[in-house]
PDB file of C-alpha atoms in Angstrom:
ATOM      1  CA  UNK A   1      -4.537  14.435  15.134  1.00 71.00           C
ATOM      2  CA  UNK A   2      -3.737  11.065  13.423  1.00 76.00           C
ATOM      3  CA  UNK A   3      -0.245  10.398  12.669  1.00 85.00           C
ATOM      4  CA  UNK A   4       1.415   7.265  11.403  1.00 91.00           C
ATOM      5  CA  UNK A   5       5.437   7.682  12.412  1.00 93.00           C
ATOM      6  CA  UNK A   6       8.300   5.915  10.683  1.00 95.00           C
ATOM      7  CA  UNK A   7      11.981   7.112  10.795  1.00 86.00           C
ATOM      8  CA  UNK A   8      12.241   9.176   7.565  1.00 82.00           C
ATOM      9  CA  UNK A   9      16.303   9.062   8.097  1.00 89.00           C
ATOM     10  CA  UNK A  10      17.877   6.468   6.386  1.00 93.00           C
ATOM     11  CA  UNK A  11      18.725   3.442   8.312  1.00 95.00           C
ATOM     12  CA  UNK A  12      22.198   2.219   7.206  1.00 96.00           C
ATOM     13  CA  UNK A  13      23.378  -0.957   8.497  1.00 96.00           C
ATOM     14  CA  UNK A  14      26.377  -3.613   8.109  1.00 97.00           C
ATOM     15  CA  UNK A  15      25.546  -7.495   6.482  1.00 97.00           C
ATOM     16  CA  UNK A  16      24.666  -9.309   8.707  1.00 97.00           C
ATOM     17  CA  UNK A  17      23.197  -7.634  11.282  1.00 97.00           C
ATOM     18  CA  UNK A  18      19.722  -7.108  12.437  1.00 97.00           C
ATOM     19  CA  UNK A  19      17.860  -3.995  11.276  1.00 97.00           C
ATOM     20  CA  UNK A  20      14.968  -2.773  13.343  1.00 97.00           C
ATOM     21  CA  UNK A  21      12.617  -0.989  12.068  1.00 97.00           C
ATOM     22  CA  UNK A  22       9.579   1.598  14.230  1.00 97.00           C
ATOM     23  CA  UNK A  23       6.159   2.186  13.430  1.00 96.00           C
ATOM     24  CA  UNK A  24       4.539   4.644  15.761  1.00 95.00           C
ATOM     25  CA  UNK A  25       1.045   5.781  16.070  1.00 93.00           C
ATOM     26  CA  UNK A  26      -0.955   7.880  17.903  1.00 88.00           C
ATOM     27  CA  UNK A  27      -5.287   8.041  17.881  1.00 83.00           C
ATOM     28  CA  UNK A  28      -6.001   5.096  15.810  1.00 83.00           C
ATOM     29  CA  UNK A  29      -7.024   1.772  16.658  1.00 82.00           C
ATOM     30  CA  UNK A  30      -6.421  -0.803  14.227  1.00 84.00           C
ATOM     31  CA  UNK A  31      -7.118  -3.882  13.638  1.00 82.00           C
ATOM     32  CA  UNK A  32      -3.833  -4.975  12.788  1.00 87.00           C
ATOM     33  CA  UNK A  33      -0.673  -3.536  11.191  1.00 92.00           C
ATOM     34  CA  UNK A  34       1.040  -4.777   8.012  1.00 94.00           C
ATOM     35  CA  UNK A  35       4.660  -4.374   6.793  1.00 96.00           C
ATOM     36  CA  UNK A  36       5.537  -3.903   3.391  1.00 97.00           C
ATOM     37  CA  UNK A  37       8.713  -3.162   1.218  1.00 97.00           C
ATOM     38  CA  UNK A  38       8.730  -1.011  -1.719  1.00 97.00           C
ATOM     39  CA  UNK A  39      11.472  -0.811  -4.453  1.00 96.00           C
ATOM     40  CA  UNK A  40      12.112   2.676  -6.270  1.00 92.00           C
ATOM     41  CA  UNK A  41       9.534   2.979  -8.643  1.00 90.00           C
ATOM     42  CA  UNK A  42       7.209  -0.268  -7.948  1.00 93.00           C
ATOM     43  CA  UNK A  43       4.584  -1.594  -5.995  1.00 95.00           C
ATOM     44  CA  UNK A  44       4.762  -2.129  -2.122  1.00 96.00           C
ATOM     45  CA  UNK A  45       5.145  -5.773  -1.303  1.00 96.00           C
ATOM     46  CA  UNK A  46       3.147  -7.609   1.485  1.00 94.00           C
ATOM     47  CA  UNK A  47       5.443  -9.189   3.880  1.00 96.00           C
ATOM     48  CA  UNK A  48       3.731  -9.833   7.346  1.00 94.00           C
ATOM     49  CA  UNK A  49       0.534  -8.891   9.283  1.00 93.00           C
ATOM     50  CA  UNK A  50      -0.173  -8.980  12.629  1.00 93.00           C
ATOM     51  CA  UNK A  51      -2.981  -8.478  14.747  1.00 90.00           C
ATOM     52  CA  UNK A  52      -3.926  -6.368  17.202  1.00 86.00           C
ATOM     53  CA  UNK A  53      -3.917  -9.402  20.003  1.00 88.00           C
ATOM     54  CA  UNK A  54      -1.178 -11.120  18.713  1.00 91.00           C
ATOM     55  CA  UNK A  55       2.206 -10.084  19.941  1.00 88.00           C
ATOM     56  CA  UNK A  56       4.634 -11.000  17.604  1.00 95.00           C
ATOM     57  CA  UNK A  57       4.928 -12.708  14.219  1.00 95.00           C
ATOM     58  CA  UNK A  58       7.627 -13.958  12.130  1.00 96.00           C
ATOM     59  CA  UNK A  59       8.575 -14.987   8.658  1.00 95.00           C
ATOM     60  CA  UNK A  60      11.644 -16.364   7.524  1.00 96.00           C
ATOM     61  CA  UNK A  61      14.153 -13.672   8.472  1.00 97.00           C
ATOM     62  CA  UNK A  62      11.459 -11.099   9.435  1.00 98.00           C
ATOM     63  CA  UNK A  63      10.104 -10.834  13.113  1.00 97.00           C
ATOM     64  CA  UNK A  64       7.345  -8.044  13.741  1.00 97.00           C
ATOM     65  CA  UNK A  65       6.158  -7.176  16.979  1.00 96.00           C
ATOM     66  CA  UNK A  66       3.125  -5.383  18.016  1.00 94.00           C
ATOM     67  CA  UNK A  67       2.608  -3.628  21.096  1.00 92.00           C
ATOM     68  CA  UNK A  68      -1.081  -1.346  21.439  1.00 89.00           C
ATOM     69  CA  UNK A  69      -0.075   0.076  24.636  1.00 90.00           C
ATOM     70  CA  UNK A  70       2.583   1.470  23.306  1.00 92.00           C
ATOM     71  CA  UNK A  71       1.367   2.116  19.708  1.00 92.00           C
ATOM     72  CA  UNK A  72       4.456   0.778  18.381  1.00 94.00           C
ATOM     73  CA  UNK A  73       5.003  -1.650  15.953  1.00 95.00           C
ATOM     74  CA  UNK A  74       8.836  -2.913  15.412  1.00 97.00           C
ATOM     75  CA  UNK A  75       9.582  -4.484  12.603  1.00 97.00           C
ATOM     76  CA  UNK A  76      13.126  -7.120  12.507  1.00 98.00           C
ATOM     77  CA  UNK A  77      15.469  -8.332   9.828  1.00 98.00           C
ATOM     78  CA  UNK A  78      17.954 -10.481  10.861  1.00 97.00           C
ATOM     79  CA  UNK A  79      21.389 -11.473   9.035  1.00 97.00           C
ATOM     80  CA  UNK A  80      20.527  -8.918   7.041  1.00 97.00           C
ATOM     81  CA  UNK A  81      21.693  -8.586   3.144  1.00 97.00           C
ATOM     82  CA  UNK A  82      22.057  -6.137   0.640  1.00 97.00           C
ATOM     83  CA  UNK A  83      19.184  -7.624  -1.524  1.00 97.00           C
ATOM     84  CA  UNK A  84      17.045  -6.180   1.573  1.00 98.00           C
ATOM     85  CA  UNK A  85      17.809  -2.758   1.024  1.00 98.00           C
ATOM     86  CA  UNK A  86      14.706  -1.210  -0.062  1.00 97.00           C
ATOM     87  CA  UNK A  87      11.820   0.800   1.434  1.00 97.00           C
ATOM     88  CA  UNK A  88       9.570  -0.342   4.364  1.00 98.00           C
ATOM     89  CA  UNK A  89       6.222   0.890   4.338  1.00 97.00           C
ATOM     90  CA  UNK A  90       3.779  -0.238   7.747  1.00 95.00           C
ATOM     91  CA  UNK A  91       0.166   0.275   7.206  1.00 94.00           C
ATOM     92  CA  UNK A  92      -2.578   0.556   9.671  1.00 92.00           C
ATOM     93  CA  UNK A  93      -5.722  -1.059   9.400  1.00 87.00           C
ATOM     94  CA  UNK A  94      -8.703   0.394  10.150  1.00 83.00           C
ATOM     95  CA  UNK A  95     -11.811  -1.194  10.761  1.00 77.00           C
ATOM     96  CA  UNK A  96     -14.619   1.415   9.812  1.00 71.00           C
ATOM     97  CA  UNK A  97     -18.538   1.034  10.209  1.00 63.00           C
ATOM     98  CA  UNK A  98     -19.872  -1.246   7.819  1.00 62.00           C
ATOM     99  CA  UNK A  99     -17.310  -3.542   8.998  1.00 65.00           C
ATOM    100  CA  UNK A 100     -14.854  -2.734   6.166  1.00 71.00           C
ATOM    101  CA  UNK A 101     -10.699  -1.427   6.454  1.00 78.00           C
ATOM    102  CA  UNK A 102      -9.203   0.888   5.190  1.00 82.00           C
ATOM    103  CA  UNK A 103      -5.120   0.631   4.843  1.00 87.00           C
ATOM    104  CA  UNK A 104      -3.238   3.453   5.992  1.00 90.00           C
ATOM    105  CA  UNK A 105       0.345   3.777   4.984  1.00 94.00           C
ATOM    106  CA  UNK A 106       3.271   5.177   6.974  1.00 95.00           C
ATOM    107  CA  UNK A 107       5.943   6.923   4.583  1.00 94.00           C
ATOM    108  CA  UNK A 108       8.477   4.149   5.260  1.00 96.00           C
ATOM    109  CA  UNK A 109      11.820   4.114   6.180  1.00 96.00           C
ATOM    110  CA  UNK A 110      15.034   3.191   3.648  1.00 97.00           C
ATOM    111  CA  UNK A 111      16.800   0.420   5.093  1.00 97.00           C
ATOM    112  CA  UNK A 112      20.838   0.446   3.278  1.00 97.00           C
ATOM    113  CA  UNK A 113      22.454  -2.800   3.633  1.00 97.00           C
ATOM    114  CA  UNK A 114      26.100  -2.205   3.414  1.00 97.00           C
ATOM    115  CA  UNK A 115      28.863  -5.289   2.056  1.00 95.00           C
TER     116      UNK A 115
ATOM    117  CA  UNK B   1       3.614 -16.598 -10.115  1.00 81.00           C
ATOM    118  CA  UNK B   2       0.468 -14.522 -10.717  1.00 86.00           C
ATOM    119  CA  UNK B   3       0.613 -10.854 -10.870  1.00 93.00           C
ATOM    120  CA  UNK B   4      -1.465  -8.238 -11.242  1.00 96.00           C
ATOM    121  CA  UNK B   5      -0.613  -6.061 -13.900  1.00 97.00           C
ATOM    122  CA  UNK B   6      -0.874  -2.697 -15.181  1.00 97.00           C
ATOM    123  CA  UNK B   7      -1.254  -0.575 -18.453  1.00 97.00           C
ATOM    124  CA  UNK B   8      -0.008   1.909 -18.998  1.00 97.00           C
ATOM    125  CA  UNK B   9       3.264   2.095 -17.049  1.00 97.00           C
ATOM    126  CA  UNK B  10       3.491   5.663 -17.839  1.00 97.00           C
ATOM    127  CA  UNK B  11       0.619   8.426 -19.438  1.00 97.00           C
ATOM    128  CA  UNK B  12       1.194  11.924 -19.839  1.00 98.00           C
ATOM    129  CA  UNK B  13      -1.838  14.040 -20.460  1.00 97.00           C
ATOM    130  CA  UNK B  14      -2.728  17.461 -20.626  1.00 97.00           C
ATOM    131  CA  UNK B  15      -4.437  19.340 -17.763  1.00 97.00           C
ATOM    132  CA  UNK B  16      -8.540  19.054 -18.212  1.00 97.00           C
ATOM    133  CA  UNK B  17      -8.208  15.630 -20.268  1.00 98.00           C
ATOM    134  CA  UNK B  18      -9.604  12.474 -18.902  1.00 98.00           C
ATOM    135  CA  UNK B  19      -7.127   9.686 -18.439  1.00 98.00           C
ATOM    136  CA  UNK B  20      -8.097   5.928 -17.981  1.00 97.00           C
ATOM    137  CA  UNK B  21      -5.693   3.633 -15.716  1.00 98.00           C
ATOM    138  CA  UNK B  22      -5.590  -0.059 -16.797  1.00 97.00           C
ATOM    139  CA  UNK B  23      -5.209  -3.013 -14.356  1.00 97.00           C
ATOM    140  CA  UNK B  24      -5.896  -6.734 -14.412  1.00 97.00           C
ATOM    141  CA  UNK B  25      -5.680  -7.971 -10.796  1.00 96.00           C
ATOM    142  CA  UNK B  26      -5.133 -11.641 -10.446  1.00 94.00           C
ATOM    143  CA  UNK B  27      -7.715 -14.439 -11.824  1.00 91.00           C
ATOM    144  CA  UNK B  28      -9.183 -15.878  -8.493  1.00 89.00           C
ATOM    145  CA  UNK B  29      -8.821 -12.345  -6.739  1.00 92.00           C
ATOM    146  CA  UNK B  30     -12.389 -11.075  -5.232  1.00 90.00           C
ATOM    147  CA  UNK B  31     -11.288  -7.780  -3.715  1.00 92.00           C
ATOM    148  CA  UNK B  32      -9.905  -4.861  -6.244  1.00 94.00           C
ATOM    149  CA  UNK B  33      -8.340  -1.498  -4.547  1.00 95.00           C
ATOM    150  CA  UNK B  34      -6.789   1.410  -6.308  1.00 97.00           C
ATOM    151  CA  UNK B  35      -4.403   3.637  -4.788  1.00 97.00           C
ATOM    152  CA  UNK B  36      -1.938   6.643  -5.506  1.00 97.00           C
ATOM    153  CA  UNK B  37       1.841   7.767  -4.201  1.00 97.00           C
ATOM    154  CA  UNK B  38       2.675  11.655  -5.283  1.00 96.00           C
ATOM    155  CA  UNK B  39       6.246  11.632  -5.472  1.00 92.00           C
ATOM    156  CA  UNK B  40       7.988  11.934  -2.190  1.00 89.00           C
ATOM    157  CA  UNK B  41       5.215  10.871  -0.020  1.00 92.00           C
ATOM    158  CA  UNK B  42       3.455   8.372   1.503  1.00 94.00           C
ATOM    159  CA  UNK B  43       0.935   5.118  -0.332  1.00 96.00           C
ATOM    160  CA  UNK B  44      -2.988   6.650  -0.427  1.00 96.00           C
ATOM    161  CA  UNK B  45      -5.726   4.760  -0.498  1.00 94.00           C
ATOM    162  CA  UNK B  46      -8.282   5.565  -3.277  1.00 97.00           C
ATOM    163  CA  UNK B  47     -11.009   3.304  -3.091  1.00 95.00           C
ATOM    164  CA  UNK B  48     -11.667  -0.577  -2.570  1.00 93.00           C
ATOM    165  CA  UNK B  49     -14.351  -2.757  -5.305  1.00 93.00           C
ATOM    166  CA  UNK B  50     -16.012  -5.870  -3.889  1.00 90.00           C
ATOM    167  CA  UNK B  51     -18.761  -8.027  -5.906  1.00 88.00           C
ATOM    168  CA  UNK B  52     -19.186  -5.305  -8.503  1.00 88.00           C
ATOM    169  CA  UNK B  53     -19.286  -2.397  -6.453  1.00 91.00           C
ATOM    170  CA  UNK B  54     -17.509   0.142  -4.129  1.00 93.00           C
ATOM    171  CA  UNK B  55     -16.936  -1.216  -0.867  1.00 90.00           C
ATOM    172  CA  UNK B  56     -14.912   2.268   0.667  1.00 90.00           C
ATOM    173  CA  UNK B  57     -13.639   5.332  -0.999  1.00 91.00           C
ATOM    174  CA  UNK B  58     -11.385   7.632   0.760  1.00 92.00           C
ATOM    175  CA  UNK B  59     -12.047  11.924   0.517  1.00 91.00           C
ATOM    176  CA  UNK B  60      -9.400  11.589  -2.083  1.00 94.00           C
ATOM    177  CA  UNK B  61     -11.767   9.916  -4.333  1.00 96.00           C
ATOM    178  CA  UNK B  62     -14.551  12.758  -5.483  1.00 94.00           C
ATOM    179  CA  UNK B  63     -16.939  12.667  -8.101  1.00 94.00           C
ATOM    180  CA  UNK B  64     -13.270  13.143 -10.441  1.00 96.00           C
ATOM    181  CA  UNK B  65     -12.739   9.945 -10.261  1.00 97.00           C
ATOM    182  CA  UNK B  66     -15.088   6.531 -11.310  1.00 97.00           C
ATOM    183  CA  UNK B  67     -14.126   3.053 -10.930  1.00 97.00           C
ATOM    184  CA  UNK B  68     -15.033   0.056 -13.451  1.00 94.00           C
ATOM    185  CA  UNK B  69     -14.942  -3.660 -13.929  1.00 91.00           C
ATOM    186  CA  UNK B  70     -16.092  -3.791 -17.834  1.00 86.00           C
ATOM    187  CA  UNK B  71     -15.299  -7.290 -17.533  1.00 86.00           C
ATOM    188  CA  UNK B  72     -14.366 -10.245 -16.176  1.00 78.00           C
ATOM    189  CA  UNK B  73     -10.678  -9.769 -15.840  1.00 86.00           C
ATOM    190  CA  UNK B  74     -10.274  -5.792 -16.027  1.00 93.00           C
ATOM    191  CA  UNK B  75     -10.137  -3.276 -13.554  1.00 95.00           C
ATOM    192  CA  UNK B  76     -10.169   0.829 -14.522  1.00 97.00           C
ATOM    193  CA  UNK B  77      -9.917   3.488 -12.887  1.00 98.00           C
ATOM    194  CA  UNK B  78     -10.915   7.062 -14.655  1.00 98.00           C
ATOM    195  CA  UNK B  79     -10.042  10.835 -13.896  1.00 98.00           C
ATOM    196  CA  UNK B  80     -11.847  13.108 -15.772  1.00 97.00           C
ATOM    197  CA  UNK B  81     -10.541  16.460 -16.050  1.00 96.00           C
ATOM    198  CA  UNK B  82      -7.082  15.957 -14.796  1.00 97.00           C
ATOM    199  CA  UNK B  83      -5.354  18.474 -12.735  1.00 97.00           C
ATOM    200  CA  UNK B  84      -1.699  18.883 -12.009  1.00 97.00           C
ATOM    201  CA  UNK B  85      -1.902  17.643  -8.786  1.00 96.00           C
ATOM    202  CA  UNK B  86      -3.156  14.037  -9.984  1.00 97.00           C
ATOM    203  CA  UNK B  87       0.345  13.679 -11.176  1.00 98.00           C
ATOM    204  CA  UNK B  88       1.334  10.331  -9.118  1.00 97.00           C
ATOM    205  CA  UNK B  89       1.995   7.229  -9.334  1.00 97.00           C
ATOM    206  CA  UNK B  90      -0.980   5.114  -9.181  1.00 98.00           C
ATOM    207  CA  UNK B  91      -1.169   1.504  -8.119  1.00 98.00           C
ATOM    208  CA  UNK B  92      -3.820  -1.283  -8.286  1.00 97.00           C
ATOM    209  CA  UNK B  93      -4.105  -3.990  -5.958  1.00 95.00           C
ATOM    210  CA  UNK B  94      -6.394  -7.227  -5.600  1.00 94.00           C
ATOM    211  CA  UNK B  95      -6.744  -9.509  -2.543  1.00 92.00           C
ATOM    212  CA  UNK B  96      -8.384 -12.688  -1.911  1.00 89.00           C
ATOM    213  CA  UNK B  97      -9.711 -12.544   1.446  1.00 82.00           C
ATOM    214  CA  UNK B  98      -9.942  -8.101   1.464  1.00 77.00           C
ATOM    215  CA  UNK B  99      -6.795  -6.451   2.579  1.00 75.00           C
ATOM    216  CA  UNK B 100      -4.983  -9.020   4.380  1.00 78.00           C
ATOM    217  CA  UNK B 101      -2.869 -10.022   1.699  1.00 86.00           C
ATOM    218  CA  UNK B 102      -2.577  -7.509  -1.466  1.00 91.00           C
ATOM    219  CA  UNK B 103      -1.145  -8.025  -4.521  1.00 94.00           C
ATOM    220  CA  UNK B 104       0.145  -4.670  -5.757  1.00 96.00           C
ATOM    221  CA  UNK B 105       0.560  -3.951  -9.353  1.00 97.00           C
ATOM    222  CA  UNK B 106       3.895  -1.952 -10.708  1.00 96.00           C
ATOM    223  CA  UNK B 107       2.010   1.178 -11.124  1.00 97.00           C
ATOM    224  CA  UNK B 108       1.111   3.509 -13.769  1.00 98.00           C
ATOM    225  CA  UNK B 109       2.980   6.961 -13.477  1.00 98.00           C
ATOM    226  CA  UNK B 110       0.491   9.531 -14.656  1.00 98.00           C
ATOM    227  CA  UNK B 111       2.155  13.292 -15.565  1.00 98.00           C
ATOM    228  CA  UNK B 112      -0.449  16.218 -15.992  1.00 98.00           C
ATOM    229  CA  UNK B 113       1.043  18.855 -18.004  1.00 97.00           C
TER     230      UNK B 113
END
């Protein structure tokens, strides 16, 4: 069966350290992979996209890497604040016939930044 | 900053009674996509709207459910006959260039009594 994977255990971390992030995935093939963060009770957030030949990506403070062999997607934030503590949702996309995607969403981990 | 936005935030309605979610993605957005998060659990896609028309719908969306762009800057999204288990919160999102880059709205958190 399809399964998107993301640690559903809280990840609780210290300022300024980097917090990493897993996607895993197992019998898809997509296109690319997106990160996003979510905020109780709002809308997900794009932050990054990468695609499916591109190995790595970064924004800012946010690295993503991308690895099809593995079906793993990592995603990194360094020197990392309390303002990032929050859900992070990665979504596959699919490419279907017609030549459309489709996002599908992991259930996202919840990243605690501690002072 | 544009945003999309959405009305209303929250709608309670009684089981069997048709509900109609609000959005109004952003101006120069081509690419309109509704989705839906139960409580708990993970962002569903819904269906996507491209030049006036569905481009995908997922199994999710059956004959329950109709999409609409009355006009130039609204998006809806209607569920007739509500059932307890449409109780969610439902999002709209627009893109530019399809789903590379979506905007998501704040939601509308829909409770079927």
């Amino acid at each position: 069966s399809q399964k998107i994977e993301q640690n559903s255990e809280a990840l609780n971390i210290q300022e300024g350290k980097t917090a990493t992030l897993t996607c895993n995935y197992t019998n898809y093939s997509p296109a690319y992979l997106q990160w996003y963060r979510q905020d109780p009770g709002r809308g997900p957030v794009f932050l990054l996209l990468i695609r499916e030949n591109e190995k790595e990506k970064r924004k800012e403070r946010l690295k993503v890497t991308f690895d099809t062999t593995l079906k793993q997607s990592l995603f990194h934030i360094t020197a990392s604040q309390p303002a990032d503590s929050a859900t992070y949702l990665c979504a596959l996309v699919l490419t279907i016939s017609g030549g459309s995607y489709i996002p599908t969403f992991g259930r996202g981990t919840s990243l605690i930044v501690h002072p | 900053e544009p945003e999309v936005t959405q009305t209303p935030s929250h709608q309670v309605t009684q089981m069997g009674q048709e509900v109609i979610l609000r959005c109004v993605p952003i101006s120069n957005h081509l690419y309109f996509y509704w989705y839906r998060q139960i409580l708990g659990q993970k962002v569903e896609f819904l269906v996507s709207f491209y030049n006036n028309e569905i481009s995908e719908k997922s199994e999710i969306f059956d004959d329950q459910f109709s999409v609409e762009r009355p006009d130039g800057s609204n998006f809806t999204l209607k569920i007739r006959s509500t059932k307890l288990e449409d109780s969610a919160m439902y999002f709209c999102a627009s893109s530019e260039y399809g789903v590379n880059e979506q905007f998501f709205g704040p939601g509308t958190r829909l409770t079927v009594l």
